[in-house]
Amino acid sequence: MNDRVTLVEMGPRDGLQNEPHLLPLPLRVELVERLWHSGLTRIEVAAFVSAKRVPQMADSAALLAALPRHAGLRLGALVPNEQGLKAALAAGVQEIGLFTACSEGFTLANIGVGVEESLARFAPLASEARRHGIRVRGYLSTVIACPYDGITRPKRVAQLAARLLDLGCNEISLGDTIGVGTPGSVAPMLDAVLGEVPAGQVAVHFHDTYGQALANLLPALERGIRLIDSSVAGLGGCPYAPGASGNLASEEVVYLLQGLGLDCGVSLPSLAATGEWVSRALGRPNGSRTGRALCAK
Ligand code: HMG
Ligand code: MG
């Protein structure tokens, strides 16, 4: 079993996109820097989406202009269309995330087109990004259920994951967008996907609405998945997924991995301090239990 796990840190993007208070740009820069200094090597920092739809991400280009680049750090951003890709390339991102979902209802609410149209739109974007030497993630949301359309069938997730891979994505991030999955529903979904996509190209992206996100990591780790999306202090949520709560907290992931003897190269004390710092900056309670426990010591 490969013992090296990579965390893909979502805090600056998924973490902040749903916050009622905007984090000022210098603090967003500080957040990313702190996360890098904790040992995180992949950080999604921005989204080149409509500022009317997601005002929290409006200054994505300014953020990328202000961020220092570090050897070994990959900065990523969400891209929904050609306009977003142009802006992301101009801003010097090192990875883009194309994002669609398994269900029509969420895809329409989120990006204004249906699933098929989104895939048709992504194909040239993926080629163009790769021509520029930029890596491409494909996000697949609502892999367990959709807030508008209900339960998602595992076979549907597998088929769409395979299509995202075929159109040029380097890896597929499987999103339980509304955090309703349990190991009982996540395991068959993963088995279906892993019939189509190698484990090395699969990431899991669990929201923690029902407190199941950490438990859901176990079937993923057991199946050889080594890419985990998580967010410092458990920040996160999608404005188009009503009722969904934050992401699985990065601190919880690091603590679990340490307990399992799996290495992820992240300093837990440093990460926990960042979680506490950003929670205070946002005026919200720290959403990580591990972070709260460590900071209370
Ligand atoms: P649209 O409004 O449906 O249609 O936008 P449009 O393409 O006709 O554009 C309308 C206006 O948006 C125009 O401006 C465009 O210029 C502008 P106006 O003429 O009205 O002033 N526009 C853009 N502006 C900036 N950047 C762009 C861009 N494209 C158009 N790239 C669009 C389509 C996709 C942009 C819109 O629906 C949108 O921004 N949606 C927000 C999507 C989003 O960020 N959702 C949250 C992230 S996804 C997520 O959280 C799930 C994930 O975490 C995984 C999981 O948890 O499952 C990834
Ligand atoms: Mg998400």
GROMACS .gro file of C-alpha atoms in nm, residues 8-296:
model
  289
    8VAL     CA    1  -0.562   1.926  -0.184
    9GLU     CA    2  -0.643   2.224   0.034
   10MET     CA    3  -0.978   2.386  -0.042
   11GLY     CA    4  -0.984   2.656   0.228
   12PRO     CA    5  -0.911   2.966   0.020
   13ARG     CA    6  -1.168   2.866  -0.249
   14ASP     CA    7  -1.446   2.631  -0.133
   15GLY     CA    8  -1.377   2.750   0.222
   16LEU     CA    9  -1.436   3.117   0.152
   17GLN     CA   10  -1.688   3.110  -0.135
   18ASN     CA   11  -1.987   3.075   0.098
   19GLU     CA   12  -1.875   3.297   0.386
   20PRO     CA   13  -2.104   3.592   0.457
   21HIS     CA   14  -1.803   3.817   0.528
   22LEU     CA   15  -1.537   3.871   0.265
   23LEU     CA   16  -1.184   3.803   0.384
   24PRO     CA   17  -0.974   4.105   0.275
   25LEU     CA   18  -0.712   4.032   0.010
   26PRO     CA   19  -0.403   4.067   0.236
   27LEU     CA   20  -0.556   3.811   0.473
   28ARG     CA   21  -0.630   3.574   0.184
   29VAL     CA   22  -0.265   3.603   0.082
   30GLU     CA   23  -0.161   3.535   0.442
   31LEU     CA   24  -0.395   3.233   0.456
   32VAL     CA   25  -0.238   3.074   0.149
   33GLU     CA   26   0.113   3.148   0.275
   34ARG     CA   27   0.036   2.996   0.614
   35LEU     CA   28  -0.110   2.685   0.450
   36TRP     CA   29   0.201   2.645   0.235
   37HIS     CA   30   0.426   2.684   0.539
   38SER     CA   31   0.223   2.408   0.712
   39GLY     CA   32   0.338   2.172   0.437
   40LEU     CA   33   0.042   2.179   0.197
   41THR     CA   34   0.164   2.159  -0.162
   42ARG     CA   35  -0.163   2.184  -0.352
   43ILE     CA   36  -0.393   2.471  -0.267
   44GLU     CA   37  -0.705   2.581  -0.457
   45VAL     CA   38  -0.699   2.955  -0.411
   46ALA     CA   39  -0.953   3.108  -0.648
   47ALA     CA   40  -1.244   3.073  -0.889
   48PHE     CA   41  -1.272   3.257  -1.219
   49VAL     CA   42  -1.651   3.268  -1.209
   50SER     CA   43  -1.911   3.542  -1.229
   51ALA     CA   44  -1.857   3.804  -0.957
   52LYS     CA   45  -2.233   3.857  -0.949
   53ARG     CA   46  -2.284   3.489  -0.864
   54VAL     CA   47  -1.995   3.443  -0.619
   55PRO     CA   48  -1.875   3.784  -0.495
   56GLN     CA   49  -1.631   3.619  -0.251
   57MET     CA   50  -1.415   3.513  -0.548
   58ALA     CA   51  -1.433   3.846  -0.732
   59ASP     CA   52  -1.070   3.942  -0.672
   60SER     CA   53  -0.922   3.610  -0.784
   61ALA     CA   54  -0.688   3.773  -1.038
   62ALA     CA   55  -0.564   4.022  -0.778
   63LEU     CA   56  -0.505   3.738  -0.532
   64LEU     CA   57  -0.298   3.540  -0.780
   65ALA     CA   58  -0.101   3.853  -0.866
   66ALA     CA   59  -0.024   3.908  -0.499
   67LEU     CA   60   0.069   3.548  -0.412
   68PRO     CA   61   0.435   3.453  -0.400
   69ARG     CA   62   0.517   3.142  -0.607
   70HIS     CA   63   0.707   2.864  -0.431
   71ALA     CA   64   0.884   2.569  -0.592
   72GLY     CA   65   0.677   2.264  -0.503
   73LEU     CA   66   0.352   2.455  -0.449
   74ARG     CA   67   0.070   2.416  -0.702
   75LEU     CA   68  -0.192   2.690  -0.703
   76GLY     CA   69  -0.528   2.596  -0.849
   77ALA     CA   70  -0.847   2.776  -0.949
   78LEU     CA   71  -1.195   2.683  -1.069
   79VAL     CA   72  -1.278   2.760  -1.430
   80PRO     CA   73  -1.636   2.729  -1.567
   81ASN     CA   74  -1.592   2.845  -1.929
   82GLU     CA   75  -1.362   3.003  -2.188
   83GLN     CA   76  -1.380   3.344  -2.023
   84GLY     CA   77  -1.266   3.186  -1.697
   85LEU     CA   78  -0.985   2.993  -1.865
   86LYS     CA   79  -0.846   3.307  -2.028
   87ALA     CA   80  -0.848   3.486  -1.692
   88ALA     CA   81  -0.690   3.188  -1.514
   89LEU     CA   82  -0.411   3.157  -1.770
   90ALA     CA   83  -0.342   3.531  -1.754
   91ALA     CA   84  -0.325   3.506  -1.375
   92GLY     CA   85  -0.066   3.227  -1.392
   93VAL     CA   86  -0.251   2.942  -1.222
   94GLN     CA   87  -0.077   2.605  -1.222
   95GLU     CA   88  -0.391   2.394  -1.224
   96ILE     CA   89  -0.749   2.453  -1.329
   97GLY     CA   90  -1.058   2.278  -1.197
   98LEU     CA   91  -1.338   2.223  -1.449
   99PHE     CA   92  -1.658   2.153  -1.260
  100THR     CA   93  -1.977   1.974  -1.342
  101ALA     CA   94  -2.207   1.732  -1.159
  102CYS     CA   95  -2.390   1.402  -1.191
  103SER     CA   96  -2.732   1.569  -1.178
  104GLU     CA   97  -2.905   1.817  -1.408
  105GLY     CA   98  -3.066   2.018  -1.127
  106PHE     CA   99  -2.741   2.110  -0.953
  107THR     CA  100  -2.548   2.167  -1.276
  108LEU     CA  101  -2.812   2.406  -1.406
  109ALA     CA  102  -2.828   2.595  -1.076
  110ASN     CA  103  -2.450   2.609  -1.042
  111ILE     CA  104  -2.321   2.687  -1.390
  112GLY     CA  105  -2.631   2.761  -1.595
  113VAL     CA  106  -2.604   2.466  -1.836
  114GLY     CA  107  -2.687   2.096  -1.824
  115VAL     CA  108  -2.437   1.812  -1.774
  116GLU     CA  109  -2.394   1.726  -2.145
  117GLU     CA  110  -2.342   2.088  -2.243
  118SER     CA  111  -2.088   2.132  -1.964
  119LEU     CA  112  -1.885   1.835  -2.092
  120ALA     CA  113  -1.897   1.968  -2.447
  121ARG     CA  114  -1.775   2.302  -2.315
  122PHE     CA  115  -1.492   2.146  -2.115
  123ALA     CA  116  -1.327   1.944  -2.393
  124PRO     CA  117  -1.163   2.243  -2.568
  125LEU     CA  118  -1.084   2.406  -2.231
  126ALA     CA  119  -0.895   2.097  -2.115
  127SER     CA  120  -0.696   2.082  -2.441
  128GLU     CA  121  -0.614   2.450  -2.425
  129ALA     CA  122  -0.502   2.428  -2.060
  130ARG     CA  123  -0.283   2.127  -2.131
  131ARG     CA  124  -0.131   2.304  -2.435
  132HIS     CA  125  -0.018   2.568  -2.183
  133GLY     CA  126   0.127   2.299  -1.954
  134ILE     CA  127  -0.147   2.351  -1.695
  135ARG     CA  128  -0.285   2.051  -1.511
  136VAL     CA  129  -0.661   1.987  -1.521
  137ARG     CA  130  -0.885   1.855  -1.243
  138GLY     CA  131  -1.236   1.748  -1.323
  139TYR     CA  132  -1.483   1.801  -1.041
  140LEU     CA  133  -1.787   1.582  -1.035
  141SER     CA  134  -2.040   1.706  -0.780
  142THR     CA  135  -2.349   1.535  -0.635
  143VAL     CA  136  -2.185   1.189  -0.648
  144ILE     CA  137  -2.415   1.061  -0.371
  145ALA     CA  138  -2.723   1.283  -0.403
  146CYS     CA  139  -2.838   1.614  -0.546
  147PRO     CA  140  -3.030   1.880  -0.351
  148TYR     CA  141  -3.269   1.912  -0.647
  149ASP     CA  142  -3.282   1.567  -0.812
  150GLY     CA  143  -3.231   1.320  -0.524
  151ILE     CA  144  -3.016   1.006  -0.516
  152THR     CA  145  -2.737   0.955  -0.773
  153ARG     CA  146  -2.669   0.604  -0.908
  154PRO     CA  147  -2.306   0.483  -0.876
  155LYS     CA  148  -2.306   0.380  -1.243
  156ARG     CA  149  -2.384   0.737  -1.345
  157VAL     CA  150  -2.086   0.865  -1.143
  158ALA     CA  151  -1.855   0.607  -1.301
  159GLN     CA  152  -1.968   0.691  -1.655
  160LEU     CA  153  -1.919   1.064  -1.604
  161ALA     CA  154  -1.583   1.019  -1.431
  162ALA     CA  155  -1.463   0.816  -1.731
  163ARG     CA  156  -1.581   1.088  -1.969
  164LEU     CA  157  -1.401   1.359  -1.774
  165LEU     CA  158  -1.083   1.152  -1.790
  166ASP     CA  159  -1.130   1.097  -2.166
  167LEU     CA  160  -1.170   1.464  -2.234
  168GLY     CA  161  -0.830   1.536  -2.083
  169CYS     CA  162  -0.859   1.570  -1.705
  170ASN     CA  163  -0.554   1.451  -1.512
  171GLU     CA  164  -0.766   1.352  -1.214
  172ILE     CA  165  -1.128   1.342  -1.104
  173SER     CA  166  -1.246   1.486  -0.772
  174LEU     CA  167  -1.564   1.316  -0.651
  175GLY     CA  168  -1.780   1.561  -0.456
  176ASP     CA  169  -2.040   1.469  -0.197
  177THR     CA  170  -2.155   1.826  -0.233
  178ILE     CA  171  -2.430   1.813   0.028
  179GLY     CA  172  -2.247   1.577   0.264
  180VAL     CA  173  -2.515   1.309   0.286
  181GLY     CA  174  -2.300   1.004   0.212
  182THR     CA  175  -2.201   0.737   0.462
  183PRO     CA  176  -1.946   0.458   0.406
  184GLY     CA  177  -2.251   0.249   0.311
  185SER     CA  178  -2.322   0.466   0.005
  186VAL     CA  179  -1.969   0.592  -0.062
  187ALA     CA  180  -1.812   0.244  -0.094
  188PRO     CA  181  -2.033   0.124  -0.385
  189MET     CA  182  -1.993   0.462  -0.557
  190LEU     CA  183  -1.612   0.432  -0.531
  191ASP     CA  184  -1.618   0.071  -0.651
  192ALA     CA  185  -1.811   0.178  -0.960
  193VAL     CA  186  -1.573   0.468  -1.033
  194LEU     CA  187  -1.261   0.258  -0.974
  195GLY     CA  188  -1.389   0.017  -1.241
  196GLU     CA  189  -1.333   0.305  -1.488
  197VAL     CA  190  -1.063   0.532  -1.342
  198PRO     CA  191  -0.733   0.427  -1.178
  199ALA     CA  192  -0.719   0.501  -0.804
  200GLY     CA  193  -0.416   0.726  -0.860
  201GLN     CA  194  -0.636   0.965  -1.060
  202VAL     CA  195  -0.924   0.984  -0.813
  203ALA     CA  196  -0.967   1.241  -0.535
  204VAL     CA  197  -1.245   1.250  -0.277
  205HIS     CA  198  -1.417   1.574  -0.178
  206PHE     CA  199  -1.648   1.525   0.118
  207HIS     CA  200  -1.866   1.790   0.275
  208ASP     CA  201  -1.945   1.720   0.639
  209THR     CA  202  -2.313   1.810   0.676
  210TYR     CA  203  -2.405   1.488   0.856
  211GLY     CA  204  -2.066   1.439   1.029
  212GLN     CA  205  -1.978   1.146   0.801
  213ALA     CA  206  -1.692   1.296   0.601
  214LEU     CA  207  -1.409   1.149   0.808
  215ALA     CA  208  -1.575   0.807   0.816
  216ASN     CA  209  -1.613   0.829   0.439
  217LEU     CA  210  -1.237   0.863   0.400
  218LEU     CA  211  -1.183   0.509   0.523
  219PRO     CA  212  -1.340   0.328   0.226
  220ALA     CA  213  -1.146   0.567  -0.001
  221LEU     CA  214  -0.812   0.494   0.168
  222GLU     CA  215  -0.887   0.120   0.175
  223ARG     CA  216  -0.934   0.133  -0.203
  224GLY     CA  217  -0.598   0.301  -0.264
  225ILE     CA  218  -0.720   0.658  -0.313
  226ARG     CA  219  -0.446   0.895  -0.198
  227LEU     CA  220  -0.580   1.239  -0.297
  228ILE     CA  221  -0.801   1.407  -0.038
  229ASP     CA  222  -0.972   1.745  -0.074
  230SER     CA  223  -1.019   1.914   0.261
  231SER     CA  224  -1.044   2.260   0.408
  232VAL     CA  225  -0.867   2.422   0.702
  233ALA     CA  226  -1.102   2.475   0.999
  234GLY     CA  227  -1.369   2.283   0.807
  235LEU     CA  228  -1.461   2.595   0.610
  236GLY     CA  229  -1.670   2.559   0.300
  237GLY     CA  230  -1.997   2.510   0.125
  238CYS     CA  231  -2.149   2.586  -0.209
  239PRO     CA  232  -2.393   2.874  -0.261
  240TYR     CA  233  -2.591   2.650  -0.501
  241ALA     CA  234  -2.618   2.353  -0.262
  242PRO     CA  235  -2.878   2.463  -0.006
  243GLY     CA  236  -2.823   2.319   0.342
  244ALA     CA  237  -2.472   2.191   0.272
  245SER     CA  238  -2.210   2.259   0.535
  246GLY     CA  239  -1.832   2.287   0.530
  247ASN     CA  240  -1.570   2.056   0.389
  248LEU     CA  241  -1.401   1.783   0.584
  249ALA     CA  242  -1.150   1.973   0.801
  250SER     CA  243  -0.786   1.935   0.695
  251GLU     CA  244  -0.681   1.910   1.061
  252GLU     CA  245  -0.904   1.602   1.107
  253VAL     CA  246  -0.755   1.443   0.795
  254VAL     CA  247  -0.395   1.497   0.911
  255TYR     CA  248  -0.475   1.362   1.258
  256LEU     CA  249  -0.642   1.052   1.112
  257LEU     CA  250  -0.358   0.990   0.867
  258GLN     CA  251  -0.102   1.018   1.146
  259GLY     CA  252  -0.300   0.761   1.345
  260LEU     CA  253  -0.302   0.526   1.046
  261GLY     CA  254   0.072   0.571   0.986
  262LEU     CA  255   0.014   0.741   0.649
  263ASP     CA  256   0.240   1.033   0.563
  264CYS     CA  257   0.107   1.361   0.417
  265GLY     CA  258   0.393   1.598   0.499
  266VAL     CA  259   0.173   1.849   0.684
  267SER     CA  260   0.259   1.993   1.027
  268LEU     CA  261  -0.054   1.953   1.239
  269PRO     CA  262   0.032   2.220   1.501
  270SER     CA  263   0.100   2.474   1.228
  271LEU     CA  264  -0.219   2.384   1.038
  272ALA     CA  265  -0.427   2.397   1.357
  273ALA     CA  266  -0.289   2.742   1.438
  274THR     CA  267  -0.387   2.858   1.088
  275GLY     CA  268  -0.736   2.717   1.134
  276GLU     CA  269  -0.776   2.908   1.458
  277TRP     CA  270  -0.635   3.225   1.301
  278VAL     CA  271  -0.866   3.216   0.997
  279SER     CA  272  -1.172   3.134   1.209
  280ARG     CA  273  -1.103   3.443   1.420
  281ALA     CA  274  -1.044   3.655   1.111
  282LEU     CA  275  -1.385   3.543   0.979
  283GLY     CA  276  -1.553   3.587   1.319
  284ARG     CA  277  -1.679   3.227   1.324
  285PRO     CA  278  -1.619   2.928   1.550
  286ASN     CA  279  -1.338   2.697   1.449
  287GLY     CA  280  -1.509   2.411   1.260
  288SER     CA  281  -1.229   2.161   1.324
  289ARG     CA  282  -1.257   1.946   1.636
  290THR     CA  283  -0.890   1.851   1.609
  291GLY     CA  284  -0.801   2.218   1.571
  292ARG     CA  285  -1.007   2.314   1.876
  293ALA     CA  286  -0.855   2.035   2.085
  294LEU     CA  287  -0.500   2.129   1.991
  295CYS     CA  288  -0.554   2.502   2.037
  296ALA     CA  289  -0.711   2.451   2.382
   0.00000   0.00000   0.00000
